[in-house]
Short mmCIF file of C-alpha atoms in Angstrom, two decimals:
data_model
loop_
_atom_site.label_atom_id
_atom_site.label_comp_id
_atom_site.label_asym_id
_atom_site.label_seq_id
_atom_site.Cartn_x
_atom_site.Cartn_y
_atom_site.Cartn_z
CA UNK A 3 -76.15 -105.07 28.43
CA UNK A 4 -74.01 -106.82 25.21
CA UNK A 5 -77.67 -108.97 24.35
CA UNK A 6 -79.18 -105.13 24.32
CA UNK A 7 -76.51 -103.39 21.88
CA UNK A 8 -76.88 -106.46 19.66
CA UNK A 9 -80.57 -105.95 19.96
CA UNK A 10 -80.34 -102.17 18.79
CA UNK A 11 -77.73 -103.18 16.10
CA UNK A 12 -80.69 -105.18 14.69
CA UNK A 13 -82.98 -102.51 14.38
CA UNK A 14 -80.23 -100.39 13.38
CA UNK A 15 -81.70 -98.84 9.85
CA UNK A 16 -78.42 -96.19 8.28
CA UNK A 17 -79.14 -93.69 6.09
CA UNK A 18 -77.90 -96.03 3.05
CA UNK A 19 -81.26 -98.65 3.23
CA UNK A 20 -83.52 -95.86 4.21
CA UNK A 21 -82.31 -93.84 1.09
CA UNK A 22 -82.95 -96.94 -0.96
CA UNK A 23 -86.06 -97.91 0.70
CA UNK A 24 -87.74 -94.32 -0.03
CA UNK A 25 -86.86 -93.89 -3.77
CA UNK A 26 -84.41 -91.12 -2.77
CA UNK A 27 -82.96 -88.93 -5.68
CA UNK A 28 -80.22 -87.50 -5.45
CA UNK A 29 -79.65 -83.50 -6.09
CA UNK A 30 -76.54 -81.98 -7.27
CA UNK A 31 -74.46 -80.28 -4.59
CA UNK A 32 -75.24 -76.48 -6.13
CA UNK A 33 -78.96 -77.28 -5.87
CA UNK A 34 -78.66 -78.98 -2.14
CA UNK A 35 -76.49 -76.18 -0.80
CA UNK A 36 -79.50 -73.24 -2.62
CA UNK A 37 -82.26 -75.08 -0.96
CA UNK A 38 -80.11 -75.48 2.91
CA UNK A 39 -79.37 -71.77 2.41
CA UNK A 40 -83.02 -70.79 2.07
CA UNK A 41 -84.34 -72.89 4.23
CA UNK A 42 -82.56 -71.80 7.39
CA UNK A 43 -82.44 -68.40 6.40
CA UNK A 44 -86.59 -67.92 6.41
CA UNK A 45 -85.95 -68.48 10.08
CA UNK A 46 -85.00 -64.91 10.48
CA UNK A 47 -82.90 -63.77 13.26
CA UNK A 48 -83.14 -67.39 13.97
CA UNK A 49 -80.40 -69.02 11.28
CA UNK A 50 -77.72 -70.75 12.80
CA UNK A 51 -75.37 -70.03 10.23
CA UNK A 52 -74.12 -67.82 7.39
CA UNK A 53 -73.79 -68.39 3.92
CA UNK A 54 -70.27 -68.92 4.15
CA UNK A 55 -71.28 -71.42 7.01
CA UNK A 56 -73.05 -73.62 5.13
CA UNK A 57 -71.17 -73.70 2.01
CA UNK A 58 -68.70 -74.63 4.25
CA UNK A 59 -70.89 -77.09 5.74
CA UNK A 60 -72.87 -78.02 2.48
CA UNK A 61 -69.75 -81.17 1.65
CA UNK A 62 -70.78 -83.04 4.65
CA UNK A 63 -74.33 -83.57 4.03
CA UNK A 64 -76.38 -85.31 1.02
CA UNK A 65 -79.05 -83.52 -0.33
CA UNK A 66 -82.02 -85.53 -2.18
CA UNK A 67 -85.92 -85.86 -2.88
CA UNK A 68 -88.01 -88.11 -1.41
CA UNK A 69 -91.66 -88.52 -2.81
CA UNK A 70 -95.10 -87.79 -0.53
CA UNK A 71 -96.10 -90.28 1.32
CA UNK A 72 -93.08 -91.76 2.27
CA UNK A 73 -91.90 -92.73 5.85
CA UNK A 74 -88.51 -91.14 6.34
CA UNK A 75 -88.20 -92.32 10.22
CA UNK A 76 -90.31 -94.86 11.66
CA UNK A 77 -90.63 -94.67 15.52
CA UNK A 78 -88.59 -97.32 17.16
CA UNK A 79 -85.97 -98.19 14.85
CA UNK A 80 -82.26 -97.25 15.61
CA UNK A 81 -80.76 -94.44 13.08
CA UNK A 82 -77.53 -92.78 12.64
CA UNK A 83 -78.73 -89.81 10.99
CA UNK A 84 -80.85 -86.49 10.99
CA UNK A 85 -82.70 -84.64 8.34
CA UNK A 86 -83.10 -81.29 7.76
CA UNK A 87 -86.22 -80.32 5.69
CA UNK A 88 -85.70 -78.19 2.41
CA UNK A 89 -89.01 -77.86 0.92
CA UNK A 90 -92.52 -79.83 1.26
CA UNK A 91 -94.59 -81.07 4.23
CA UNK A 92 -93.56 -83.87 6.69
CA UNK A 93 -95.72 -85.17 9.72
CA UNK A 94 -94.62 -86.35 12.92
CA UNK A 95 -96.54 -89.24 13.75
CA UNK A 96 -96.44 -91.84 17.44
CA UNK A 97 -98.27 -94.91 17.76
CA UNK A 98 -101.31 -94.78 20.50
CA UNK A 99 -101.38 -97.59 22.82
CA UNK A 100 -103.77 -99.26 20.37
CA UNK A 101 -101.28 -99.26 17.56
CA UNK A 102 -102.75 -96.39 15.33
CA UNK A 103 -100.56 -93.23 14.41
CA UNK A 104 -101.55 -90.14 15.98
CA UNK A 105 -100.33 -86.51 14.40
CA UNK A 106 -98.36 -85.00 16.74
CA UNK A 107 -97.51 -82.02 14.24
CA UNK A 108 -96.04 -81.08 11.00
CA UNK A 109 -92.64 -80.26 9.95
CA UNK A 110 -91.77 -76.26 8.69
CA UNK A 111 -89.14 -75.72 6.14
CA UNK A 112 -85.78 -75.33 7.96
CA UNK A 113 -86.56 -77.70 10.53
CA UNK A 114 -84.16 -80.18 11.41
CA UNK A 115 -85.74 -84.08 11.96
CA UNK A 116 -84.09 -86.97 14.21
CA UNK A 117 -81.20 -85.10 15.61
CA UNK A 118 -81.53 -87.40 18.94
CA UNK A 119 -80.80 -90.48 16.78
CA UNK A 120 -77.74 -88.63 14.94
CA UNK A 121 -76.18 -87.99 18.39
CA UNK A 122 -76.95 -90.63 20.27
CA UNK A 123 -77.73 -93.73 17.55
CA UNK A 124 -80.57 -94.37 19.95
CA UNK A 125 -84.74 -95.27 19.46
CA UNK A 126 -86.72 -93.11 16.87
CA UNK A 127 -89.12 -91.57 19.19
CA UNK A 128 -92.00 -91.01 16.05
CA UNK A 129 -92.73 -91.70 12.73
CA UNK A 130 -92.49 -88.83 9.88
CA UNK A 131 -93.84 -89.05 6.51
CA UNK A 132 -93.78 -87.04 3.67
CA UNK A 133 -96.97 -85.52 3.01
CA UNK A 134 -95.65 -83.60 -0.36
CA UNK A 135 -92.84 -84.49 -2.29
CA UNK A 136 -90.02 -83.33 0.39
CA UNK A 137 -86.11 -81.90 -0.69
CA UNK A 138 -84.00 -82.90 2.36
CA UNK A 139 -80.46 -82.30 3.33
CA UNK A 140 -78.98 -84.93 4.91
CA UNK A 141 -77.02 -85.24 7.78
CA UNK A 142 -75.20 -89.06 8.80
CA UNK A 143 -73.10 -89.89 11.65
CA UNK A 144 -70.28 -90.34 9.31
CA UNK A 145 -70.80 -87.38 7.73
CA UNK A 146 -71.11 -85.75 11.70
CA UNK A 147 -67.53 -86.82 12.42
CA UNK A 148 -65.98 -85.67 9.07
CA UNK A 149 -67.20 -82.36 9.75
CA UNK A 150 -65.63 -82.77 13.04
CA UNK A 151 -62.17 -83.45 11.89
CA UNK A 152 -62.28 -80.62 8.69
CA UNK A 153 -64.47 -77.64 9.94
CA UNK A 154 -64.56 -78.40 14.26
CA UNK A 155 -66.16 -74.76 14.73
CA UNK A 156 -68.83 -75.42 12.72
CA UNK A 157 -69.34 -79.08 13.98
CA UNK A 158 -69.20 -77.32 17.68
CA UNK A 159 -72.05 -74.83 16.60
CA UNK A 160 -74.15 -77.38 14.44
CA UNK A 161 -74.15 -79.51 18.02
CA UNK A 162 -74.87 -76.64 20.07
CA UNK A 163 -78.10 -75.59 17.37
CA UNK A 164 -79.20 -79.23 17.91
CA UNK A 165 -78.74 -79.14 21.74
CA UNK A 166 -80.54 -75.68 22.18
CA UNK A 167 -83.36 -77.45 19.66
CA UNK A 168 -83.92 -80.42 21.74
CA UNK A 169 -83.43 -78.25 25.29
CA UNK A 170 -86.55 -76.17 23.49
CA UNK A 171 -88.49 -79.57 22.64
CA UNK A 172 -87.77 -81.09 26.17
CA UNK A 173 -88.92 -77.48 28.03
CA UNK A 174 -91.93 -77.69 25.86
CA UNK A 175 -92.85 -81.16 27.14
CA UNK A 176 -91.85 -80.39 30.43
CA UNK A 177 -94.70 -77.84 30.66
CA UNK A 178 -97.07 -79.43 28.87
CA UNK A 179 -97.37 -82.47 31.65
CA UNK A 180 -97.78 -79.54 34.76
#
């Protein structure tokens, strides 16, 4: 079990060397928190939060651009945070048995990428790259528990978004192999 957590702490890539790694620029906090509130609201009836919400919200995450073409989670590695997509393309890509990436799908604006890592620090389970230049907010660990201790009814419904998202992901699956 201990040679195991070491193991994962190896592959452990946080947000800081990934943002490094990927050219990430930074956008001011008015431009991040204009782009989040678009973004989830062309989901319709479907937004998790108000305006309010995520200006309320907006503090705890970091909002940059990544360039196309760029691997923002590889499948595998450990992470210890989530991304939520502002603008731009993003495919979701696993490795066949022979090695070679196979497109699973792409990314919509609004949609919210490698929330299972964020809450459990556990295996990427795909790759996603930036097929356009991509604005993404940013969501770490860190960032997870400060919004915790400051705004705790927003932290409960960002968990409970990210619960009903993966309980929709795993249903899908779950049919898909009957």
């Amino acid at each position: 079990m201990m040679h195991s957590r070491m193991h994962a702490q190896d592959l452990m890539v946080p947000w800081t060397i990934r943002s490094n790694e990927l050219g990430a620029r930074p956008l001011s906090l008015d431009r991040g928190l204009v782009l989040f509130q678009a973004a989830w609201s062309s989901q319709g009836a479907l937004q998790p939060f108000s305006r309010g919400d995520i200006l309320a919200m907006g503090p705890f995450f970091e909002y940059v651009l990544v360039g196309a073409d760029r691997e923002v989670v590889h499948q595998n590695e450990y992470g210890d945070f989530m991304l939520v997509q502002l603008t731009g393309v993003i495919a979701v890509e696993r490795a066949n048995a022979a090695g070679a990436p196979v497109r699973m799908a792409q990314t919509h604006i609004g949609d919210v990428i490698g929330e299972m890592s964020l809450m459990d620090q556990g295996e990427r389970f795909s790759t996603c790259v930036t097929l356009t230049p991509c604005d993404l907010a940013v969501l770490t660990y860190d960032g997870l528990e400060q919004l915790m201790r400051h705004q705790p009814h927003l932290a409960a419904r960002m968990l409970l978004v990210l619960a009903r998202k993966l309980s929709v992901r795993l249903r899908s699956i779950s049919a898909k192999m009957h």
